[in-house]
Amino acid sequence: MLTESEQSQSFPSFWVSHSGQVFCHCCTLSLSLSLNPTPLPDSSLSKANPCSEPGKPCNPCLDAAKACNLNETCKRQRSNYIAICNKPPQPSQANQEPCSRKRCHKALRQFFERVSWELSYPLLFCSCPDQACAERRRQTIVPACSHQEKHRPSCLELRRNCRSDALCR
């Protein structure tokens, strides 16, 4: 675990080093979702914060998961991408990545194509009010297979690499 000082030094380097990569993954996913995307109504952008009621427990991710489970299409498609993204790769590919990222990305694209945005977006892009929610979201809503590579360099390694690269500096 990094100290607070090490984190404050490492995270800017991480985002500088990976901002293009993160942007690229988001663009790849969003561009491949659909040729005719459905525009979001303006009213959906201005909805009140789901945690606005004081004294009432608030967990937007849990609420989104419950809403998805009440809809058969959403429930089926979510179960499908979770099963595919958590499935280990075939033995011939075992040394490459911990899962089949290509199949996982395809399943996530199908989820977005087949499930209405009213259910899919709150589920995949929910905000968590606490660390427990964030960990649960990381493990169940957004599968690690969809975004993790087989080797993840440490923040200090990224910082060192960035400082040695003239373009990154």
mmCIF file of N, CA and C in Angstrom, residues 4-138:
data_model
loop_
_atom_site.group_PDB
_atom_site.id
_atom_site.type_symbol
_atom_site.label_atom_id
_atom_site.label_comp_id
_atom_site.label_asym_id
_atom_site.label_seq_id
_atom_site.Cartn_x
_atom_site.Cartn_y
_atom_site.Cartn_z
ATOM 1 N N GLU A 4 0.319 8.266 1.634
ATOM 2 C CA GLU A 4 -0.392 9.384 1.022
ATOM 3 C C GLU A 4 0.554 10.229 0.176
ATOM 4 N N SER A 5 1.782 10.398 0.640
ATOM 5 C CA SER A 5 2.778 11.173 -0.102
ATOM 6 C C SER A 5 3.123 10.488 -1.425
ATOM 7 N N GLU A 6 3.329 9.157 -1.373
ATOM 8 C CA GLU A 6 3.642 8.412 -2.596
ATOM 9 C C GLU A 6 2.471 8.452 -3.572
ATOM 10 N N GLN A 7 1.238 8.375 -3.042
ATOM 11 C CA GLN A 7 0.067 8.442 -3.905
ATOM 12 C C GLN A 7 -0.018 9.785 -4.603
ATOM 13 N N SER A 8 0.228 10.856 -3.854
ATOM 14 C CA SER A 8 0.112 12.185 -4.457
ATOM 15 C C SER A 8 1.149 12.385 -5.544
ATOM 16 N N GLN A 9 2.307 11.709 -5.434
ATOM 17 C CA GLN A 9 3.327 11.788 -6.474
ATOM 18 C C GLN A 9 3.012 10.859 -7.637
ATOM 19 N N SER A 10 2.400 9.721 -7.353
ATOM 20 C CA SER A 10 2.188 8.692 -8.369
ATOM 21 C C SER A 10 0.973 8.927 -9.247
ATOM 22 N N PHE A 11 -0.133 9.359 -8.677
ATOM 23 C CA PHE A 11 -1.361 9.453 -9.449
ATOM 24 C C PHE A 11 -1.293 10.423 -10.620
ATOM 25 N N PRO A 12 -0.679 11.613 -10.458
ATOM 26 C CA PRO A 12 -0.584 12.480 -11.643
ATOM 27 C C PRO A 12 0.189 11.816 -12.779
ATOM 28 N N SER A 13 1.266 11.096 -12.443
ATOM 29 C CA SER A 13 2.036 10.390 -13.469
ATOM 30 C C SER A 13 1.199 9.302 -14.118
ATOM 31 N N PHE A 14 0.410 8.617 -13.300
ATOM 32 C CA PHE A 14 -0.441 7.561 -13.835
ATOM 33 C C PHE A 14 -1.417 8.128 -14.858
ATOM 34 N N TRP A 15 -2.098 9.219 -14.497
ATOM 35 C CA TRP A 15 -3.096 9.767 -15.407
ATOM 36 C C TRP A 15 -2.459 10.382 -16.635
ATOM 37 N N VAL A 16 -1.279 10.988 -16.482
ATOM 38 C CA VAL A 16 -0.579 11.512 -17.652
ATOM 39 C C VAL A 16 -0.204 10.364 -18.571
ATOM 40 N N SER A 17 0.306 9.278 -17.980
ATOM 41 C CA SER A 17 0.748 8.133 -18.770
ATOM 42 C C SER A 17 -0.402 7.390 -19.415
ATOM 43 N N HIS A 18 -1.558 7.376 -18.751
ATOM 44 C CA HIS A 18 -2.660 6.543 -19.222
ATOM 45 C C HIS A 18 -3.870 7.306 -19.732
ATOM 46 N N SER A 19 -3.812 8.622 -19.750
ATOM 47 C CA SER A 19 -5.005 9.368 -20.157
ATOM 48 C C SER A 19 -5.415 9.020 -21.577
ATOM 49 N N GLY A 20 -4.463 8.877 -22.477
ATOM 50 C CA GLY A 20 -4.800 8.499 -23.847
ATOM 51 C C GLY A 20 -5.355 7.101 -23.924
ATOM 52 N N GLN A 21 -4.788 6.199 -23.130
ATOM 53 C CA GLN A 21 -5.252 4.821 -23.144
ATOM 54 C C GLN A 21 -6.671 4.727 -22.600
ATOM 55 N N VAL A 22 -6.953 5.418 -21.510
ATOM 56 C CA VAL A 22 -8.302 5.400 -20.939
ATOM 57 C C VAL A 22 -9.280 6.008 -21.930
ATOM 58 N N PHE A 23 -8.901 7.137 -22.531
ATOM 59 C CA PHE A 23 -9.753 7.790 -23.510
ATOM 60 C C PHE A 23 -10.012 6.853 -24.683
ATOM 61 N N CYS A 24 -8.978 6.178 -25.117
ATOM 62 C CA CYS A 24 -9.109 5.269 -26.256
ATOM 63 C C CYS A 24 -10.092 4.141 -25.938
ATOM 64 N N HIS A 25 -9.965 3.528 -24.739
ATOM 65 C CA HIS A 25 -10.885 2.448 -24.379
ATOM 66 C C HIS A 25 -12.322 2.952 -24.344
ATOM 67 N N CYS A 26 -12.527 4.148 -23.794
ATOM 68 C CA CYS A 26 -13.884 4.696 -23.723
ATOM 69 C C CYS A 26 -14.424 4.956 -25.121
ATOM 70 N N CYS A 27 -13.592 5.522 -25.976
ATOM 71 C CA CYS A 27 -14.038 5.800 -27.343
ATOM 72 C C CYS A 27 -14.331 4.515 -28.082
ATOM 73 N N THR A 28 -13.453 3.515 -27.938
ATOM 74 C CA THR A 28 -13.650 2.246 -28.620
ATOM 75 C C THR A 28 -14.976 1.637 -28.206
ATOM 76 N N LEU A 29 -15.241 1.653 -26.897
ATOM 77 C CA LEU A 29 -16.492 1.080 -26.412
ATOM 78 C C LEU A 29 -17.678 1.895 -26.897
ATOM 79 N N SER A 30 -17.604 3.216 -26.771
ATOM 80 C CA SER A 30 -18.761 4.024 -27.136
ATOM 81 C C SER A 30 -18.981 4.049 -28.640
ATOM 82 N N LEU A 31 -17.906 4.027 -29.432
ATOM 83 C CA LEU A 31 -18.071 4.048 -30.877
ATOM 84 C C LEU A 31 -18.612 2.730 -31.405
ATOM 85 N N SER A 32 -18.310 1.654 -30.708
ATOM 86 C CA SER A 32 -18.754 0.363 -31.203
ATOM 87 C C SER A 32 -20.090 -0.066 -30.614
ATOM 88 N N LEU A 33 -20.678 0.763 -29.770
ATOM 89 C CA LEU A 33 -21.946 0.384 -29.149
ATOM 90 C C LEU A 33 -23.063 0.252 -30.164
ATOM 91 N N SER A 34 -23.199 1.233 -31.014
ATOM 92 C CA SER A 34 -24.306 1.228 -31.949
ATOM 93 C C SER A 34 -24.043 2.220 -33.062
ATOM 94 N N LEU A 35 -24.511 1.882 -34.247
ATOM 95 C CA LEU A 35 -24.369 2.813 -35.359
ATOM 96 C C LEU A 35 -25.406 3.921 -35.265
ATOM 97 N N ASN A 36 -26.514 3.661 -34.604
ATOM 98 C CA ASN A 36 -27.579 4.649 -34.435
ATOM 99 C C ASN A 36 -27.871 4.836 -32.955
ATOM 100 N N PRO A 37 -26.975 5.521 -32.230
ATOM 101 C CA PRO A 37 -27.212 5.660 -30.799
ATOM 102 C C PRO A 37 -28.454 6.489 -30.514
ATOM 103 N N THR A 38 -29.116 6.142 -29.432
ATOM 104 C CA THR A 38 -30.298 6.880 -29.016
ATOM 105 C C THR A 38 -29.849 8.067 -28.184
ATOM 106 N N PRO A 39 -30.202 9.286 -28.591
ATOM 107 C CA PRO A 39 -29.775 10.441 -27.794
ATOM 108 C C PRO A 39 -30.480 10.463 -26.445
ATOM 109 N N LEU A 40 -29.751 10.933 -25.441
ATOM 110 C CA LEU A 40 -30.328 11.035 -24.110
ATOM 111 C C LEU A 40 -31.207 12.272 -24.043
ATOM 112 N N PRO A 41 -32.392 12.167 -23.489
ATOM 113 C CA PRO A 41 -33.231 13.356 -23.353
ATOM 114 C C PRO A 41 -32.587 14.344 -22.391
ATOM 115 N N ASP A 42 -32.799 15.637 -22.647
ATOM 116 C CA ASP A 42 -32.212 16.671 -21.804
ATOM 117 C C ASP A 42 -32.656 16.542 -20.354
ATOM 118 N N SER A 43 -33.871 16.066 -20.138
ATOM 119 C CA SER A 43 -34.379 15.962 -18.770
ATOM 120 C C SER A 43 -33.577 14.963 -17.947
ATOM 121 N N SER A 44 -32.982 13.942 -18.604
ATOM 122 C CA SER A 44 -32.224 12.941 -17.859
ATOM 123 C C SER A 44 -30.931 13.517 -17.318
ATOM 124 N N LEU A 45 -30.428 14.572 -17.950
ATOM 125 C CA LEU A 45 -29.180 15.165 -17.506
ATOM 126 C C LEU A 45 -29.378 16.064 -16.297
ATOM 127 N N SER A 46 -30.586 16.509 -16.092
ATOM 128 C CA SER A 46 -30.830 17.448 -14.998
ATOM 129 C C SER A 46 -31.591 16.829 -13.833
ATOM 130 N N LYS A 47 -31.682 15.503 -13.779
ATOM 131 C CA LYS A 47 -32.406 14.858 -12.680
ATOM 132 C C LYS A 47 -31.698 15.119 -11.355
ATOM 133 N N ALA A 48 -32.452 15.096 -10.307
ATOM 134 C CA ALA A 48 -31.892 15.358 -8.979
ATOM 135 C C ALA A 48 -30.953 14.236 -8.570
ATOM 136 N N ASN A 49 -30.064 14.555 -7.673
ATOM 137 C CA ASN A 49 -29.137 13.589 -7.120
ATOM 138 C C ASN A 49 -29.938 12.512 -6.389
ATOM 139 N N PRO A 50 -29.691 11.211 -6.681
ATOM 140 C CA PRO A 50 -30.463 10.159 -6.023
ATOM 141 C C PRO A 50 -30.210 10.096 -4.521
ATOM 142 N N CYS A 51 -29.172 10.752 -4.028
ATOM 143 C CA CYS A 51 -28.861 10.737 -2.597
ATOM 144 C C CYS A 51 -29.286 12.034 -1.924
ATOM 145 N N SER A 52 -30.280 12.690 -2.472
ATOM 146 C CA SER A 52 -30.655 14.005 -1.958
ATOM 147 C C SER A 52 -31.542 13.958 -0.716
ATOM 148 N N GLU A 53 -32.125 12.810 -0.400
ATOM 149 C CA GLU A 53 -32.999 12.729 0.768
ATOM 150 C C GLU A 53 -32.176 12.436 2.022
ATOM 151 N N PRO A 54 -32.092 13.400 2.961
ATOM 152 C CA PRO A 54 -31.303 13.182 4.176
ATOM 153 C C PRO A 54 -31.929 12.105 5.061
ATOM 154 N N GLY A 55 -31.057 11.319 5.684
ATOM 155 C CA GLY A 55 -31.528 10.291 6.598
ATOM 156 C C GLY A 55 -31.911 8.990 5.923
ATOM 157 N N LYS A 56 -32.028 8.992 4.618
ATOM 158 C CA LYS A 56 -32.401 7.787 3.888
ATOM 159 C C LYS A 56 -31.128 7.140 3.336
ATOM 160 N N PRO A 57 -30.950 5.813 3.526
ATOM 161 C CA PRO A 57 -29.753 5.169 2.996
ATOM 162 C C PRO A 57 -29.690 5.341 1.472
ATOM 163 N N CYS A 58 -28.486 5.602 0.983
ATOM 164 C CA CYS A 58 -28.344 5.866 -0.443
ATOM 165 C C CYS A 58 -27.212 5.040 -1.032
ATOM 166 N N ASN A 59 -27.521 4.284 -2.048
ATOM 167 C CA ASN A 59 -26.517 3.528 -2.780
ATOM 168 C C ASN A 59 -26.996 3.425 -4.224
ATOM 169 N N PRO A 60 -26.612 4.375 -5.087
ATOM 170 C CA PRO A 60 -27.083 4.376 -6.471
ATOM 171 C C PRO A 60 -26.742 3.091 -7.225
ATOM 172 N N CYS A 61 -25.596 2.477 -6.907
ATOM 173 C CA CYS A 61 -25.210 1.247 -7.600
ATOM 174 C C CYS A 61 -26.139 0.091 -7.237
ATOM 175 N N LEU A 62 -26.477 -0.006 -5.964
ATOM 176 C CA LEU A 62 -27.395 -1.057 -5.520
ATOM 177 C C LEU A 62 -28.782 -0.836 -6.111
ATOM 178 N N ASP A 63 -29.231 0.409 -6.121
ATOM 179 C CA ASP A 63 -30.536 0.729 -6.707
ATOM 180 C C ASP A 63 -30.567 0.385 -8.195
ATOM 181 N N ALA A 64 -29.476 0.683 -8.909
ATOM 182 C CA ALA A 64 -29.403 0.381 -10.340
ATOM 183 C C ALA A 64 -29.401 -1.130 -10.576
ATOM 184 N N ALA A 65 -28.683 -1.880 -9.732
ATOM 185 C CA ALA A 65 -28.651 -3.339 -9.862
ATOM 186 C C ALA A 65 -30.032 -3.937 -9.599
ATOM 187 N N LYS A 66 -30.733 -3.404 -8.596
ATOM 188 C CA LYS A 66 -32.092 -3.887 -8.307
ATOM 189 C C LYS A 66 -33.026 -3.611 -9.481
ATOM 190 N N ALA A 67 -32.926 -2.419 -10.061
ATOM 191 C CA ALA A 67 -33.773 -2.073 -11.207
ATOM 192 C C ALA A 67 -33.479 -2.991 -12.384
ATOM 193 N N CYS A 68 -32.206 -3.298 -12.601
ATOM 194 C CA CYS A 68 -31.830 -4.199 -13.698
ATOM 195 C C CYS A 68 -32.398 -5.598 -13.457
ATOM 196 N N ASN A 69 -32.325 -6.077 -12.217
ATOM 197 C CA ASN A 69 -32.826 -7.417 -11.904
ATOM 198 C C ASN A 69 -34.339 -7.535 -12.056
ATOM 199 N N LEU A 70 -35.054 -6.423 -11.981
ATOM 200 C CA LEU A 70 -36.506 -6.451 -12.167
ATOM 201 C C LEU A 70 -36.903 -6.497 -13.642
ATOM 202 N N ASN A 71 -35.958 -6.232 -14.533
ATOM 203 C CA ASN A 71 -36.205 -6.258 -15.971
ATOM 204 C C ASN A 71 -35.543 -7.507 -16.543
ATOM 205 N N GLU A 72 -36.328 -8.379 -17.171
ATOM 206 C CA GLU A 72 -35.803 -9.662 -17.654
ATOM 207 C C GLU A 72 -34.664 -9.509 -18.659
ATOM 208 N N THR A 73 -34.794 -8.583 -19.608
ATOM 209 C CA THR A 73 -33.746 -8.393 -20.619
ATOM 210 C C THR A 73 -32.456 -7.925 -19.961
ATOM 211 N N CYS A 74 -32.552 -6.941 -19.097
ATOM 212 C CA CYS A 74 -31.376 -6.411 -18.409
ATOM 213 C C CYS A 74 -30.727 -7.496 -17.548
ATOM 214 N N LYS A 75 -31.543 -8.225 -16.817
ATOM 215 C CA LYS A 75 -31.035 -9.284 -15.941
ATOM 216 C C LYS A 75 -30.297 -10.353 -16.750
ATOM 217 N N ARG A 76 -30.888 -10.782 -17.863
ATOM 218 C CA ARG A 76 -30.284 -11.811 -18.710
ATOM 219 C C ARG A 76 -28.972 -11.324 -19.332
ATOM 220 N N GLN A 77 -28.982 -10.101 -19.879
ATOM 221 C CA GLN A 77 -27.782 -9.561 -20.519
ATOM 222 C C GLN A 77 -26.669 -9.301 -19.492
ATOM 223 N N ARG A 78 -27.032 -8.836 -18.318
ATOM 224 C CA ARG A 78 -26.035 -8.604 -17.265
ATOM 225 C C ARG A 78 -25.421 -9.927 -16.824
ATOM 226 N N SER A 79 -26.254 -10.940 -16.627
ATOM 227 C CA SER A 79 -25.746 -12.266 -16.256
ATOM 228 C C SER A 79 -24.816 -12.799 -17.333
ATOM 229 N N ASN A 80 -25.165 -12.532 -18.593
ATOM 230 C CA ASN A 80 -24.347 -12.995 -19.711
ATOM 231 C C ASN A 80 -22.963 -12.354 -19.685
ATOM 232 N N TYR A 81 -22.894 -11.016 -19.554
ATOM 233 C CA TYR A 81 -21.569 -10.401 -19.583
ATOM 234 C C TYR A 81 -20.757 -10.745 -18.334
ATOM 235 N N ILE A 82 -21.413 -10.919 -17.196
ATOM 236 C CA ILE A 82 -20.676 -11.312 -15.989
ATOM 237 C C ILE A 82 -20.093 -12.712 -16.163
ATOM 238 N N ALA A 83 -20.886 -13.636 -16.713
ATOM 239 C CA ALA A 83 -20.399 -15.000 -16.924
ATOM 240 C C ALA A 83 -19.225 -15.021 -17.899
ATOM 241 N N ILE A 84 -19.339 -14.282 -18.992
ATOM 242 C CA ILE A 84 -18.274 -14.265 -19.996
ATOM 243 C C ILE A 84 -17.026 -13.571 -19.458
ATOM 244 N N CYS A 85 -17.204 -12.452 -18.792
ATOM 245 C CA CYS A 85 -16.049 -11.688 -18.306
ATOM 246 C C CYS A 85 -15.351 -12.360 -17.125
ATOM 247 N N ASN A 86 -16.031 -13.234 -16.409
ATOM 248 C CA ASN A 86 -15.407 -13.943 -15.291
ATOM 249 C C ASN A 86 -14.899 -15.324 -15.681
ATOM 250 N N LYS A 87 -15.125 -15.724 -16.928
ATOM 251 C CA LYS A 87 -14.700 -17.036 -17.397
ATOM 252 C C LYS A 87 -13.206 -17.007 -17.720
ATOM 253 N N PRO A 88 -12.428 -17.978 -17.203
ATOM 254 C CA PRO A 88 -11.003 -17.999 -17.526
ATOM 255 C C PRO A 88 -10.793 -18.284 -19.015
ATOM 256 N N PRO A 89 -9.660 -17.847 -19.580
ATOM 257 C CA PRO A 89 -9.414 -18.080 -21.001
ATOM 258 C C PRO A 89 -9.180 -19.558 -21.282
ATOM 259 N N GLN A 90 -9.189 -19.897 -22.552
ATOM 260 C CA GLN A 90 -8.932 -21.273 -22.949
ATOM 261 C C GLN A 90 -7.478 -21.613 -22.627
ATOM 262 N N PRO A 91 -7.171 -22.897 -22.372
ATOM 263 C CA PRO A 91 -5.810 -23.276 -21.962
ATOM 264 C C PRO A 91 -4.709 -22.772 -22.904
ATOM 265 N N SER A 92 -4.966 -22.713 -24.185
ATOM 266 C CA SER A 92 -3.940 -22.262 -25.129
ATOM 267 C C SER A 92 -3.618 -20.786 -24.956
ATOM 268 N N GLN A 93 -4.526 -20.022 -24.351
ATOM 269 C CA GLN A 93 -4.333 -18.589 -24.165
ATOM 270 C C GLN A 93 -4.083 -18.222 -22.704
ATOM 271 N N ALA A 94 -3.907 -19.200 -21.846
ATOM 272 C CA ALA A 94 -3.828 -18.950 -20.408
ATOM 273 C C ALA A 94 -2.667 -18.043 -20.007
ATOM 274 N N ASN A 95 -1.565 -18.067 -20.768
ATOM 275 C CA ASN A 95 -0.417 -17.251 -20.374
ATOM 276 C C ASN A 95 -0.535 -15.810 -20.855
ATOM 277 N N GLN A 96 -1.554 -15.490 -21.632
ATOM 278 C CA GLN A 96 -1.669 -14.143 -22.177
ATOM 279 C C GLN A 96 -2.416 -13.205 -21.235
ATOM 280 N N GLU A 97 -3.627 -13.504 -20.899
ATOM 281 C CA GLU A 97 -4.439 -12.631 -20.049
ATOM 282 C C GLU A 97 -5.288 -13.485 -19.121
ATOM 283 N N PRO A 98 -5.740 -12.910 -18.000
ATOM 284 C CA PRO A 98 -6.528 -13.688 -17.043
ATOM 285 C C PRO A 98 -7.930 -14.037 -17.533
ATOM 286 N N CYS A 99 -8.349 -13.465 -18.671
ATOM 287 C CA CYS A 99 -9.668 -13.745 -19.226
ATOM 288 C C CYS A 99 -9.642 -13.396 -20.712
ATOM 289 N N SER A 100 -10.707 -13.671 -21.398
ATOM 290 C CA SER A 100 -10.801 -13.317 -22.812
ATOM 291 C C SER A 100 -11.377 -11.906 -22.927
ATOM 292 N N ARG A 101 -10.504 -10.908 -23.010
ATOM 293 C CA ARG A 101 -10.954 -9.509 -23.061
ATOM 294 C C ARG A 101 -11.805 -9.248 -24.296
ATOM 295 N N LYS A 102 -11.449 -9.886 -25.399
ATOM 296 C CA LYS A 102 -12.202 -9.679 -26.638
ATOM 297 C C LYS A 102 -13.654 -10.122 -26.453
ATOM 298 N N ARG A 103 -13.849 -11.294 -25.870
ATOM 299 C CA ARG A 103 -15.208 -11.797 -25.627
ATOM 300 C C ARG A 103 -15.932 -10.950 -24.586
ATOM 301 N N CYS A 104 -15.202 -10.493 -23.575
ATOM 302 C CA CYS A 104 -15.795 -9.650 -22.533
ATOM 303 C C CYS A 104 -16.274 -8.331 -23.138
ATOM 304 N N HIS A 105 -15.437 -7.699 -23.964
ATOM 305 C CA HIS A 105 -15.833 -6.437 -24.602
ATOM 306 C C HIS A 105 -17.045 -6.639 -25.508
ATOM 307 N N LYS A 106 -17.076 -7.769 -26.209
ATOM 308 C CA LYS A 106 -18.220 -8.058 -27.073
ATOM 309 C C LYS A 106 -19.499 -8.193 -26.235
ATOM 310 N N ALA A 107 -19.402 -8.878 -25.106
ATOM 311 C CA ALA A 107 -20.571 -9.051 -24.230
ATOM 312 C C ALA A 107 -21.029 -7.707 -23.658
ATOM 313 N N LEU A 108 -20.091 -6.838 -23.303
ATOM 314 C CA LEU A 108 -20.458 -5.510 -22.802
ATOM 315 C C LEU A 108 -21.122 -4.677 -23.895
ATOM 316 N N ARG A 109 -20.606 -4.762 -25.126
ATOM 317 C CA ARG A 109 -21.242 -4.041 -26.241
ATOM 318 C C ARG A 109 -22.665 -4.539 -26.452
ATOM 319 N N GLN A 110 -22.846 -5.864 -26.386
ATOM 320 C CA GLN A 110 -24.186 -6.426 -26.550
ATOM 321 C C GLN A 110 -25.112 -5.952 -25.430
ATOM 322 N N PHE A 111 -24.585 -5.844 -24.221
ATOM 323 C CA PHE A 111 -25.385 -5.339 -23.107
ATOM 324 C C PHE A 111 -25.901 -3.944 -23.437
ATOM 325 N N PHE A 112 -25.019 -3.066 -23.915
ATOM 326 C CA PHE A 112 -25.435 -1.704 -24.259
ATOM 327 C C PHE A 112 -26.396 -1.674 -25.442
ATOM 328 N N GLU A 113 -26.204 -2.564 -26.401
ATOM 329 C CA GLU A 113 -27.073 -2.588 -27.582
ATOM 330 C C GLU A 113 -28.468 -3.100 -27.253
ATOM 331 N N ARG A 114 -28.565 -4.064 -26.362
ATOM 332 C CA ARG A 114 -29.828 -4.760 -26.122
ATOM 333 C C ARG A 114 -30.618 -4.263 -24.911
ATOM 334 N N VAL A 115 -29.969 -3.506 -24.036
ATOM 335 C CA VAL A 115 -30.638 -3.013 -22.829
ATOM 336 C C VAL A 115 -30.826 -1.508 -22.971
ATOM 337 N N SER A 116 -31.996 -1.033 -22.602
ATOM 338 C CA SER A 116 -32.265 0.403 -22.724
ATOM 339 C C SER A 116 -31.281 1.198 -21.869
ATOM 340 N N TRP A 117 -30.983 2.399 -22.328
ATOM 341 C CA TRP A 117 -30.012 3.231 -21.613
ATOM 342 C C TRP A 117 -30.495 3.596 -20.214
ATOM 343 N N GLU A 118 -31.807 3.631 -20.016
ATOM 344 C CA GLU A 118 -32.342 3.962 -18.696
ATOM 345 C C GLU A 118 -31.895 2.957 -17.633
ATOM 346 N N LEU A 119 -31.635 1.717 -18.045
ATOM 347 C CA LEU A 119 -31.178 0.686 -17.113
ATOM 348 C C LEU A 119 -29.666 0.477 -17.182
ATOM 349 N N SER A 120 -29.096 0.526 -18.384
ATOM 350 C CA SER A 120 -27.670 0.209 -18.530
ATOM 351 C C SER A 120 -26.747 1.300 -18.001
ATOM 352 N N TYR A 121 -27.032 2.549 -18.300
ATOM 353 C CA TYR A 121 -26.137 3.632 -17.880
ATOM 354 C C TYR A 121 -26.083 3.806 -16.362
ATOM 355 N N PRO A 122 -27.222 3.824 -15.665
ATOM 356 C CA PRO A 122 -27.136 3.935 -14.198
ATOM 357 C C PRO A 122 -26.381 2.764 -13.567
ATOM 358 N N LEU A 123 -26.453 1.594 -14.186
ATOM 359 C CA LEU A 123 -25.771 0.424 -13.647
ATOM 360 C C LEU A 123 -24.263 0.518 -13.848
ATOM 361 N N LEU A 124 -23.838 0.829 -15.055
ATOM 362 C CA LEU A 124 -22.406 0.828 -15.346
ATOM 363 C C LEU A 124 -21.692 2.116 -14.971
ATOM 364 N N PHE A 125 -22.424 3.211 -14.817
ATOM 365 C CA PHE A 125 -21.783 4.487 -14.510
ATOM 366 C C PHE A 125 -22.277 5.082 -13.195
ATOM 367 N N CYS A 126 -22.715 4.241 -12.276
ATOM 368 C CA CYS A 126 -23.198 4.752 -10.993
ATOM 369 C C CYS A 126 -22.033 5.267 -10.151
ATOM 370 N N SER A 127 -22.349 6.199 -9.271
ATOM 371 C CA SER A 127 -21.320 6.708 -8.362
ATOM 372 C C SER A 127 -21.529 6.081 -6.995
ATOM 373 N N CYS A 128 -20.440 5.818 -6.322
ATOM 374 C CA CYS A 128 -20.519 5.165 -5.019
ATOM 375 C C CYS A 128 -20.246 6.151 -3.897
ATOM 376 N N PRO A 129 -21.096 6.129 -2.874
ATOM 377 C CA PRO A 129 -20.903 7.050 -1.754
ATOM 378 C C PRO A 129 -19.811 6.610 -0.778
ATOM 379 N N ASP A 130 -19.397 5.331 -0.819
ATOM 380 C CA ASP A 130 -18.382 4.863 0.129
ATOM 381 C C ASP A 130 -17.489 3.796 -0.504
ATOM 382 N N GLN A 131 -16.443 3.406 0.226
ATOM 383 C CA GLN A 131 -15.452 2.454 -0.273
ATOM 384 C C GLN A 131 -16.051 1.064 -0.482
ATOM 385 N N ALA A 132 -16.945 0.631 0.396
ATOM 386 C CA ALA A 132 -17.550 -0.696 0.262
ATOM 387 C C ALA A 132 -18.345 -0.790 -1.036
ATOM 388 N N CYS A 133 -19.095 0.250 -1.348
ATOM 389 C CA CYS A 133 -19.860 0.290 -2.596
ATOM 390 C C CYS A 133 -18.915 0.259 -3.794
ATOM 391 N N ALA A 134 -17.832 1.033 -3.716
ATOM 392 C CA ALA A 134 -16.873 1.088 -4.826
ATOM 393 C C ALA A 134 -16.247 -0.280 -5.078
ATOM 394 N N GLU A 135 -15.913 -0.990 -4.021
ATOM 395 C CA GLU A 135 -15.314 -2.319 -4.173
ATOM 396 C C GLU A 135 -16.328 -3.300 -4.759
ATOM 397 N N ARG A 136 -17.552 -3.253 -4.282
ATOM 398 C CA ARG A 136 -18.605 -4.127 -4.807
ATOM 399 C C ARG A 136 -18.836 -3.828 -6.286
ATOM 400 N N ARG A 137 -18.862 -2.551 -6.640
ATOM 401 C CA ARG A 137 -19.049 -2.145 -8.033
ATOM 402 C C ARG A 137 -17.904 -2.666 -8.887
ATOM 403 N N ARG A 138 -16.682 -2.522 -8.375
ATOM 404 C CA ARG A 138 -15.509 -2.958 -9.127
ATOM 405 C C ARG A 138 -15.553 -4.463 -9.384
#
